[in-house]
Amino acid sequence: MKTTIVLLGPPGAGKGTQGEKLTDEFGYTRLSTGDMLREAVRNGTELGKKAKEYMDSGALVPNDLIINLMKEKIAGIKGGVLLDGFPRTVEQADALAEQLDVDLALNFDVADEELVQRLTQRRSCPNCNAVYHLVTKKPAKDGVCDKCGAELYQRDDDKEATVRNRLEVYRKNTMPLIDYYKKKGTLVTIEGTGDINKIFEQVKKAIQ
Ligand code: ADP
Ligand code: ADP
Ligand code: ZN
């Protein structure tokens, strides 16, 4: 089974959703740079203060901040690891390659208009980072996390104007990673539209 997995794909492609399922079923350690950064912002740490402005506008946080953060986190991990939202630039991918061999880059392909619809209707748990959708993945009780009972919220960067900016940033900075991992022979692309559990069946095949 693959042990070092990078989740690739535009914002809203389902990286968090499928990553959560992989973690629940197979016990990977999931490292989400977005979740870490949001926690740093909530806690008002130095990192959070530096990252906030970039995140609010939908821009990428500078490479050096992210690379240092991930180096430390990755160093502490034993067993399978799932990287969600990192790397997002070629510079980050090169830094990662110095530390770890990625054995699978799972790329989720979803059309732009579906992404906008998904992100603007996404609701997130500030406590356990579970993700929901107002229509396609409703919590059992409106506005409440199924997993931990915390109150769900809409991320500031999930408003439509910021979403469109994030898609541009993705195209310019992160899409080149598809070719990057294709050249390394580790890329698997999965059609990310349709039933969440059916997509997960494809994901399970890819990690074997
Ligand atoms: P999504 O899950 O919707 O793709 P994330 O939660 O991964 O979004 O990221 C939210 C924001 O955090 C990004 O728009 C960016 O500002 C910042 N961020 C997350 N990961 C990285 C990264 N690897 N490099 C630079 N910025 C990042
Ligand atoms: P990412 O981590 O790539 O930004 P998420 O996993 O957070 O994406 O998914 C974005 C939104 O789309 C969430 O509201 C999620 O519930 C919803 N979603 C995820 N997968 C699907 C799917 N296959 N069909 C419909 N909605 C989905
Ligand atoms: Zn929760």
Coordinates of N, CA and C in Angstrom, one line a residue, residues 15-208:
K15 N -10.4 17.1 -1.8 CA -9.2 16.6 -1.1 C -9.4 16.3 0.3
G16 N -10.1 17.3 1.0 CA -10.4 17.1 2.4 C -11.4 16.0 2.6
T17 N -12.4 15.9 1.8 CA -13.5 14.9 1.9 C -12.9 13.5 1.8
Q18 N -12.1 13.3 0.7 CA -11.6 12.0 0.5 C -10.4 11.7 1.5
G19 N -9.7 12.7 1.8 CA -8.6 12.5 2.8 C -9.1 12.1 4.2
E20 N -10.3 12.7 4.6 CA -10.9 12.3 5.8 C -11.3 10.8 5.8
K21 N -11.8 10.4 4.7 CA -12.2 9.0 4.6 C -11.0 8.0 4.6
L22 N -10.0 8.4 3.9 CA -8.8 7.6 3.9 C -8.2 7.5 5.3
T23 N -8.2 8.6 6.1 CA -7.7 8.6 7.4 C -8.6 7.7 8.3
D24 N -9.9 7.9 8.2 CA -10.8 7.1 9.0 C -10.6 5.6 8.8
E25 N -10.5 5.2 7.5 CA -10.4 3.8 7.1 C -9.0 3.2 7.3
F26 N -8.0 3.9 6.9 CA -6.7 3.3 6.9 C -5.7 3.9 7.9
G27 N -6.1 4.9 8.6 CA -5.2 5.4 9.7 C -4.0 6.2 9.2
Y28 N -4.1 6.8 8.0 CA -3.0 7.7 7.7 C -3.0 8.9 8.6
T29 N -1.9 9.5 8.7 CA -1.8 10.8 9.4 C -2.0 11.9 8.3
R30 N -3.1 12.7 8.5 CA -3.4 13.7 7.4 C -2.8 15.0 7.9
L31 N -2.0 15.6 7.0 CA -1.5 16.9 7.3 C -2.1 17.9 6.3
S32 N -2.9 18.8 6.8 CA -3.6 19.8 5.9 C -3.0 21.1 6.2
T33 N -2.3 21.7 5.3 CA -1.7 23.0 5.6 C -2.8 24.1 5.8
G34 N -3.9 24.0 5.1 CA -5.0 24.9 5.3 C -5.5 24.8 6.7
D35 N -5.7 23.6 7.2 CA -6.2 23.5 8.6 C -5.2 24.0 9.6
M36 N -3.9 23.8 9.4 CA -2.9 24.2 10.3 C -2.9 25.8 10.3
L37 N -3.0 26.4 9.1 CA -2.9 27.8 9.0 C -4.1 28.5 9.7
R38 N -5.3 27.9 9.4 CA -6.5 28.4 10.1 C -6.4 28.4 11.6
E39 N -5.8 27.3 12.1 CA -5.7 27.1 13.5 C -4.7 28.2 14.1
A40 N -3.6 28.4 13.3 CA -2.6 29.5 13.7 C -3.3 30.8 13.7
V41 N -4.2 31.1 12.7 CA -4.9 32.4 12.7 C -5.8 32.5 13.9
R42 N -6.5 31.5 14.2 CA -7.4 31.5 15.4 C -6.7 31.7 16.7
N43 N -5.5 31.1 16.8 CA -4.7 31.2 18.0 C -3.9 32.5 18.1
G44 N -3.9 33.2 17.0 CA -3.1 34.5 17.0 C -1.6 34.3 17.1
T45 N -1.1 33.2 16.6 CA 0.4 32.9 16.6 C 1.1 33.8 15.6
E46 N 2.4 33.8 15.7 CA 3.2 34.6 14.8 C 2.9 34.2 13.3
L47 N 2.9 32.8 13.1 CA 2.6 32.3 11.8 C 1.2 32.8 11.3
G48 N 0.2 32.7 12.2 CA -1.1 33.1 11.9 C -1.2 34.6 11.5
K49 N -0.5 35.4 12.2 CA -0.5 36.9 11.9 C 0.1 37.1 10.5
K50 N 1.2 36.3 10.2 CA 1.8 36.5 8.9 C 0.9 36.0 7.8
A51 N 0.2 34.9 8.0 CA -0.5 34.2 7.0 C -1.9 34.8 6.7
K52 N -2.5 35.5 7.6 CA -3.9 35.9 7.5 C -4.3 36.7 6.3
E53 N -3.5 37.7 6.0 CA -3.8 38.6 4.9 C -3.8 37.8 3.6
Y54 N -2.8 37.0 3.4 CA -2.7 36.2 2.1 C -4.0 35.3 2.0
M55 N -4.3 34.6 3.1 CA -5.4 33.7 3.1 C -6.7 34.4 2.8
D56 N -6.9 35.5 3.4 CA -8.2 36.3 3.2 C -8.4 36.7 1.8
S57 N -7.3 37.0 1.1 CA -7.5 37.4 -0.3 C -7.4 36.2 -1.3
G58 N -7.2 35.0 -0.8 CA -7.1 33.8 -1.6 C -5.7 33.6 -2.3
A59 N -4.8 34.4 -1.8 CA -3.4 34.2 -2.3 C -2.7 33.1 -1.6
L60 N -1.6 32.7 -2.1 CA -0.8 31.7 -1.4 C 0.1 32.3 -0.3
V61 N 0.2 31.7 0.8 CA 1.1 32.1 1.9 C 2.6 31.9 1.3
P62 N 3.5 32.8 1.6 CA 4.9 32.6 1.1 C 5.5 31.2 1.3
N63 N 6.2 30.8 0.3 CA 6.8 29.4 0.4 C 7.6 29.1 1.6
D64 N 8.5 30.1 2.0 CA 9.4 29.8 3.1 C 8.6 29.5 4.4
L65 N 7.5 30.2 4.7 CA 6.7 30.0 5.9 C 6.2 28.5 5.8
I66 N 5.6 28.1 4.7 CA 5.0 26.8 4.6 C 6.0 25.7 4.6
I67 N 7.1 25.9 3.9 CA 8.1 24.9 3.9 C 8.7 24.6 5.3
N68 N 8.9 25.6 6.0 CA 9.4 25.4 7.4 C 8.4 24.7 8.3
L69 N 7.2 25.1 8.2 CA 6.1 24.5 8.9 C 6.0 23.0 8.6
M70 N 6.0 22.7 7.4 CA 5.8 21.3 7.0 C 7.0 20.4 7.3
K71 N 8.2 21.0 7.2 CA 9.4 20.2 7.5 C 9.3 19.7 8.9
E72 N 8.9 20.6 9.8 CA 8.8 20.2 11.2 C 7.8 19.1 11.4
K73 N 6.6 19.3 10.8 CA 5.5 18.4 11.0 C 5.8 17.0 10.4
I74 N 6.4 17.0 9.2 CA 6.7 15.7 8.6 C 7.8 14.9 9.3
A75 N 8.7 15.7 9.9 CA 9.8 15.0 10.6 C 9.3 14.2 11.8
G76 N 8.1 14.5 12.4 CA 7.6 13.9 13.5 C 6.7 12.7 13.2
I77 N 6.6 12.3 12.0 CA 5.5 11.3 11.6 C 6.1 9.9 11.4
K78 N 5.4 8.9 11.9 CA 5.8 7.6 11.6 C 4.6 6.9 10.9
G79 N 4.8 6.1 9.9 CA 3.7 5.4 9.2 C 3.2 6.3 8.1
G80 N 2.0 5.9 7.5 CA 1.5 6.5 6.3 C 1.1 7.9 6.5
V81 N 1.4 8.7 5.5 CA 1.1 10.2 5.6 C 0.4 10.6 4.4
L82 N -0.6 11.5 4.6 CA -1.4 12.1 3.5 C -1.2 13.6 3.6
L83 N -0.7 14.2 2.5 CA -0.5 15.6 2.5 C -1.6 16.3 1.7
D84 N -2.4 17.1 2.4 CA -3.5 17.8 1.8 C -3.3 19.3 1.7
G85 N -3.1 19.7 0.5 CA -2.9 21.2 0.3 C -1.4 21.6 0.3
F86 N -0.6 20.6 0.3 CA 0.9 20.8 0.2 C 1.5 19.6 -0.6
P87 N 2.3 19.8 -1.5 CA 2.8 21.1 -2.0 C 1.8 21.8 -2.9
R88 N 2.0 23.1 -3.1 CA 1.1 23.9 -3.9 C 1.9 24.7 -4.9
T89 N 3.2 24.6 -4.9 CA 4.1 25.3 -5.9 C 5.2 24.3 -6.1
V90 N 5.9 24.5 -7.3 CA 7.0 23.7 -7.6 C 8.1 23.8 -6.6
E91 N 8.3 25.0 -6.1 CA 9.3 25.2 -5.0 C 9.0 24.4 -3.8
Q92 N 7.8 24.3 -3.4 CA 7.4 23.5 -2.3 C 7.6 22.0 -2.6
A93 N 7.3 21.6 -3.8 CA 7.4 20.2 -4.2 C 8.9 19.8 -4.1
D94 N 9.8 20.7 -4.6 CA 11.2 20.4 -4.5 C 11.7 20.3 -3.1
A95 N 11.2 21.1 -2.2 CA 11.6 21.1 -0.8 C 11.1 19.7 -0.2
L96 N 9.9 19.3 -0.5 CA 9.4 18.1 0.0 C 10.2 16.9 -0.5
A97 N 10.6 16.9 -1.8 CA 11.4 15.8 -2.4 C 12.7 15.6 -1.7
E98 N 13.2 16.7 -1.1 CA 14.5 16.6 -0.3 C 14.3 15.8 1.0
Q99 N 13.1 15.8 1.5 CA 12.8 15.2 2.8 C 12.2 13.8 2.6
L100 N 11.3 13.6 1.6 CA 10.5 12.4 1.5 C 10.3 12.0 0.1
D101 N 10.2 10.7 -0.2 CA 9.8 10.2 -1.5 C 8.3 10.1 -1.6
V102 N 7.6 10.8 -2.4 CA 6.2 10.7 -2.6 C 5.9 9.5 -3.4
D103 N 5.1 8.6 -3.0 CA 4.8 7.4 -3.8 C 3.5 7.5 -4.6
L104 N 2.7 8.4 -4.3 CA 1.5 8.6 -5.1 C 1.0 10.1 -5.0
A105 N 0.8 10.7 -6.2 CA 0.1 12.0 -6.2 C -1.3 11.8 -6.8
L106 N -2.3 11.9 -6.0 CA -3.7 11.7 -6.4 C -4.3 13.0 -6.8
N107 N -4.6 13.1 -8.1 CA -5.1 14.4 -8.6 C -6.6 14.3 -8.9
F108 N -7.4 15.1 -8.3 CA -8.9 15.1 -8.5 C -9.3 16.2 -9.5
D109 N -10.0 15.7 -10.5 CA -10.3 16.6 -11.6 C -11.8 17.0 -11.5
V110 N -12.1 18.3 -11.4 CA -13.5 18.8 -11.3 C -13.6 20.1 -12.1
A111 N -14.7 20.2 -12.8 CA -14.9 21.5 -13.6 C -15.1 22.7 -12.7
D112 N -14.7 23.9 -13.2 CA -14.7 25.1 -12.4 C -16.1 25.5 -11.9
E113 N -17.1 25.4 -12.7 CA -18.4 25.9 -12.1 C -18.9 25.0 -11.0
E114 N -18.6 23.7 -11.1 CA -18.9 22.8 -9.9 C -18.1 23.2 -8.7
L115 N -16.9 23.6 -8.9 CA -16.0 24.0 -7.8 C -16.6 25.2 -7.1
V116 N -17.0 26.2 -7.9 CA -17.6 27.4 -7.3 C -18.8 27.1 -6.4
Q117 N -19.7 26.3 -7.0 CA -20.9 25.9 -6.3 C -20.6 25.1 -5.0
R118 N -19.6 24.2 -5.1 CA -19.2 23.4 -3.9 C -18.7 24.3 -2.8
L119 N -17.8 25.2 -3.2 CA -17.1 26.0 -2.2 C -18.0 27.0 -1.5
T120 N -18.9 27.6 -2.3 CA -19.7 28.6 -1.7 C -20.8 28.0 -0.8
Q121 N -21.0 26.7 -1.0 CA -22.0 26.0 -0.1 C -21.3 25.0 0.9
R122 N -20.0 25.2 1.0 CA -19.2 24.3 2.0 C -19.4 24.9 3.4
R123 N -19.5 24.1 4.3 CA -19.5 24.5 5.7 C -18.5 23.6 6.4
S124 N -17.7 24.2 7.4 CA -16.6 23.5 8.0 C -16.7 23.5 9.5
C125 N -16.1 22.5 10.1 CA -16.1 22.4 11.5 C -14.8 23.1 12.0
P126 N -14.9 24.1 12.9 CA -13.7 24.8 13.4 C -12.9 23.9 14.4
N127 N -13.6 22.9 14.9 CA -13.0 22.1 16.0 C -12.2 20.9 15.4
C128 N -12.9 20.0 14.6 CA -12.3 18.8 14.1 C -12.0 18.9 12.6
N129 N -12.3 20.0 11.9 CA -12.0 20.2 10.5 C -12.8 19.3 9.5
A130 N -13.8 18.7 10.0 CA -14.7 17.9 9.1 C -15.3 18.9 8.1
V131 N -15.6 18.5 6.9 CA -16.3 19.4 5.9 C -17.7 18.8 5.5
Y132 N -18.6 19.8 5.3 CA -19.9 19.4 4.9 C -20.3 20.3 3.7
H133 N -21.5 20.0 3.2 CA -22.0 20.8 2.1 C -23.5 21.0 2.3
L134 N -24.1 22.2 2.0 CA -25.5 22.4 2.3 C -26.4 21.5 1.6
V135 N -26.0 21.0 0.5 CA -26.9 20.1 -0.3 C -26.4 18.6 -0.4
T136 N -25.1 18.5 -0.8 CA -24.6 17.1 -1.1 C -24.0 16.4 0.1
K137 N -23.7 17.1 1.2 CA -23.2 16.4 2.4 C -23.7 17.1 3.6
K138 N -25.0 17.0 3.9 CA -25.6 17.7 5.0 C -25.3 17.0 6.3
P139 N -25.0 17.8 7.4 CA -24.9 17.1 8.7 C -26.2 16.6 9.1
A140 N -26.3 15.7 10.1 CA -27.5 15.1 10.5 C -28.4 16.2 11.1
K141 N -27.8 17.1 11.8 CA -28.5 18.2 12.4 C -28.0 19.5 11.8
D142 N -28.9 20.4 11.3 CA -28.4 21.6 10.6 C -27.4 22.4 11.4
G143 N -26.3 22.7 10.8 CA -25.3 23.6 11.4 C -24.5 23.0 12.5
V144 N -24.6 21.7 12.7 CA -23.8 21.1 13.8 C -23.0 19.9 13.3
C145 N -21.7 19.8 13.7 CA -20.8 18.8 13.2 C -21.2 17.4 13.7
D146 N -21.4 16.5 12.8 CA -21.7 15.1 13.2 C -20.7 14.4 14.1
K147 N -19.4 14.8 13.8 CA -18.3 14.1 14.5 C -18.1 14.6 15.9
C148 N -18.2 15.9 16.1 CA -17.8 16.4 17.4 C -18.8 17.4 18.1
G149 N -19.9 17.7 17.3 CA -21.0 18.5 17.9 C -20.7 20.0 17.9
A150 N -19.6 20.4 17.3 CA -19.3 21.9 17.3 C -20.2 22.6 16.2
E151 N -20.3 23.9 16.4 CA -21.1 24.7 15.4 C -20.3 24.9 14.1
L152 N -21.0 24.6 13.0 CA -20.3 24.7 11.7 C -20.2 26.2 11.3
Y153 N -19.3 26.6 10.4 CA -19.2 27.9 10.0 C -18.8 27.9 8.5
Q154 N -19.0 29.1 7.9 CA -18.5 29.3 6.5 C -17.2 30.0 6.5
R155 N -16.2 29.4 5.9 CA -14.9 30.1 5.8 C -15.0 31.4 5.0
D156 N -14.3 32.5 5.5 CA -14.3 33.8 4.8 C -13.9 33.6 3.4
D157 N -12.9 32.7 3.1 CA -12.4 32.6 1.7 C -13.3 31.7 0.9
D158 N -14.4 31.3 1.4 CA -15.4 30.5 0.6 C -16.5 31.4 0.0
K159 N -16.3 32.7 0.1 CA -17.3 33.6 -0.5 C -16.9 33.7 -2.0
E160 N -17.9 33.9 -2.9 CA -17.6 33.8 -4.3 C -16.4 34.5 -4.9
A161 N -16.3 35.8 -4.5 CA -15.2 36.6 -5.2 C -13.8 36.0 -4.8
T162 N -13.6 35.6 -3.6 CA -12.4 35.0 -3.2 C -12.2 33.6 -3.8
V163 N -13.3 32.9 -3.9 CA -13.2 31.6 -4.6 C -12.6 31.7 -6.0
R164 N -13.1 32.7 -6.7 CA -12.7 32.8 -8.1 C -11.2 33.2 -8.2
N165 N -10.7 34.0 -7.2 CA -9.3 34.3 -7.1 C -8.5 33.1 -6.8
R166 N -9.0 32.2 -5.9 CA -8.3 31.0 -5.5 C -8.1 30.1 -6.7
L167 N -9.1 30.0 -7.6 CA -9.1 29.2 -8.8 C -8.0 29.7 -9.7
E168 N -7.9 31.0 -9.9 CA -6.8 31.6 -10.7 C -5.4 31.2 -10.1
V169 N -5.3 31.4 -8.8 CA -4.0 31.1 -8.2 C -3.7 29.6 -8.4
Y170 N -4.7 28.8 -8.3 CA -4.5 27.4 -8.5 C -3.9 27.1 -9.9
R171 N -4.5 27.7 -10.9 CA -4.1 27.5 -12.3 C -2.7 27.9 -12.5
K172 N -2.4 29.1 -11.9 CA -1.0 29.6 -12.2 C 0.1 28.9 -11.4
N173 N -0.2 28.6 -10.2 CA 0.9 28.2 -9.3 C 0.9 26.7 -9.0
T174 N -0.3 26.1 -9.0 CA -0.3 24.7 -8.5 C -0.5 23.7 -9.6
M175 N -1.2 24.1 -10.7 CA -1.5 23.2 -11.8 C -0.2 22.6 -12.4
P176 N 0.9 23.3 -12.4 CA 2.2 22.8 -12.9 C 2.6 21.5 -12.2
L177 N 2.1 21.3 -11.0 CA 2.5 20.1 -10.2 C 1.9 18.8 -10.9
I178 N 0.9 19.0 -11.7 CA 0.3 17.8 -12.4 C 1.4 17.2 -13.3
D179 N 2.1 18.1 -14.1 CA 3.2 17.6 -14.9 C 4.4 17.2 -14.1
Y180 N 4.6 17.9 -13.0 CA 5.8 17.6 -12.2 C 5.7 16.1 -11.7
Y181 N 4.5 15.7 -11.2 CA 4.4 14.3 -10.7 C 4.2 13.3 -11.8
K182 N 3.6 13.8 -12.9 CA 3.5 12.9 -14.1 C 4.9 12.5 -14.5
K183 N 5.8 13.4 -14.6 CA 7.2 13.1 -15.0 C 7.9 12.2 -14.0
K184 N 7.5 12.3 -12.7 CA 8.1 11.4 -11.7 C 7.4 10.0 -11.7
G185 N 6.3 9.9 -12.5 CA 5.7 8.6 -12.6 C 4.7 8.2 -11.5
T186 N 4.4 9.2 -10.6 CA 3.5 8.9 -9.5 C 2.1 9.5 -9.6
L187 N 1.8 10.1 -10.7 CA 0.5 10.7 -10.8 C -0.7 9.8 -11.1
V188 N -1.8 9.9 -10.4 CA -3.0 9.2 -10.8 C -4.1 10.2 -10.8
T189 N -4.8 10.4 -11.9 CA -5.9 11.4 -11.9 C -7.2 10.6 -11.8
I190 N -8.1 11.2 -10.9 CA -9.4 10.6 -10.7 C -10.5 11.6 -11.0
E191 N -11.5 11.2 -11.7 CA -12.6 12.1 -12.0 C -13.3 12.3 -10.7
G192 N -13.3 13.6 -10.3 CA -13.8 14.0 -8.9 C -15.2 14.4 -8.8
T193 N -16.0 14.2 -9.9 CA -17.4 14.6 -9.8 C -18.3 13.3 -9.7
G194 N -19.4 13.5 -8.9 CA -20.3 12.4 -8.7 C -20.3 12.0 -7.3
D195 N -20.9 10.8 -7.0 CA -21.1 10.3 -5.7 C -19.8 10.2 -4.9
I196 N -19.8 10.7 -3.7 CA -18.5 10.7 -2.8 C -18.0 9.3 -2.6
N197 N -18.9 8.4 -2.3 CA -18.5 7.0 -2.0 C -18.0 6.3 -3.3
K198 N -18.5 6.6 -4.4 CA -18.0 6.0 -5.7 C -16.6 6.5 -6.0
I199 N -16.4 7.8 -5.7 CA -15.1 8.4 -5.9 C -14.1 7.7 -5.0
F200 N -14.5 7.5 -3.7 CA -13.7 6.8 -2.7 C -13.3 5.4 -3.2
E201 N -14.1 4.7 -3.9 CA -13.7 3.4 -4.5 C -12.5 3.5 -5.4
Q202 N -12.5 4.6 -6.2 CA -11.4 4.8 -7.1 C -10.1 5.1 -6.3
V203 N -10.3 5.9 -5.3 CA -9.2 6.3 -4.4 C -8.6 5.1 -3.8
K204 N -9.4 4.2 -3.3 CA -8.9 2.9 -2.7 C -8.1 2.1 -3.7
K205 N -8.6 2.1 -4.9 CA -7.8 1.3 -5.9 C -6.4 1.9 -6.1
A206 N -6.4 3.3 -6.1 CA -5.2 4.0 -6.4 C -4.1 3.8 -5.3
I207 N -4.6 3.6 -4.1 CA -3.6 3.5 -3.0 C -3.0 2.1 -2.8
Q208 N -3.6 1.1 -3.5 CA -3.1 -0.3 -3.4 C -1.7 -0.4 -3.9

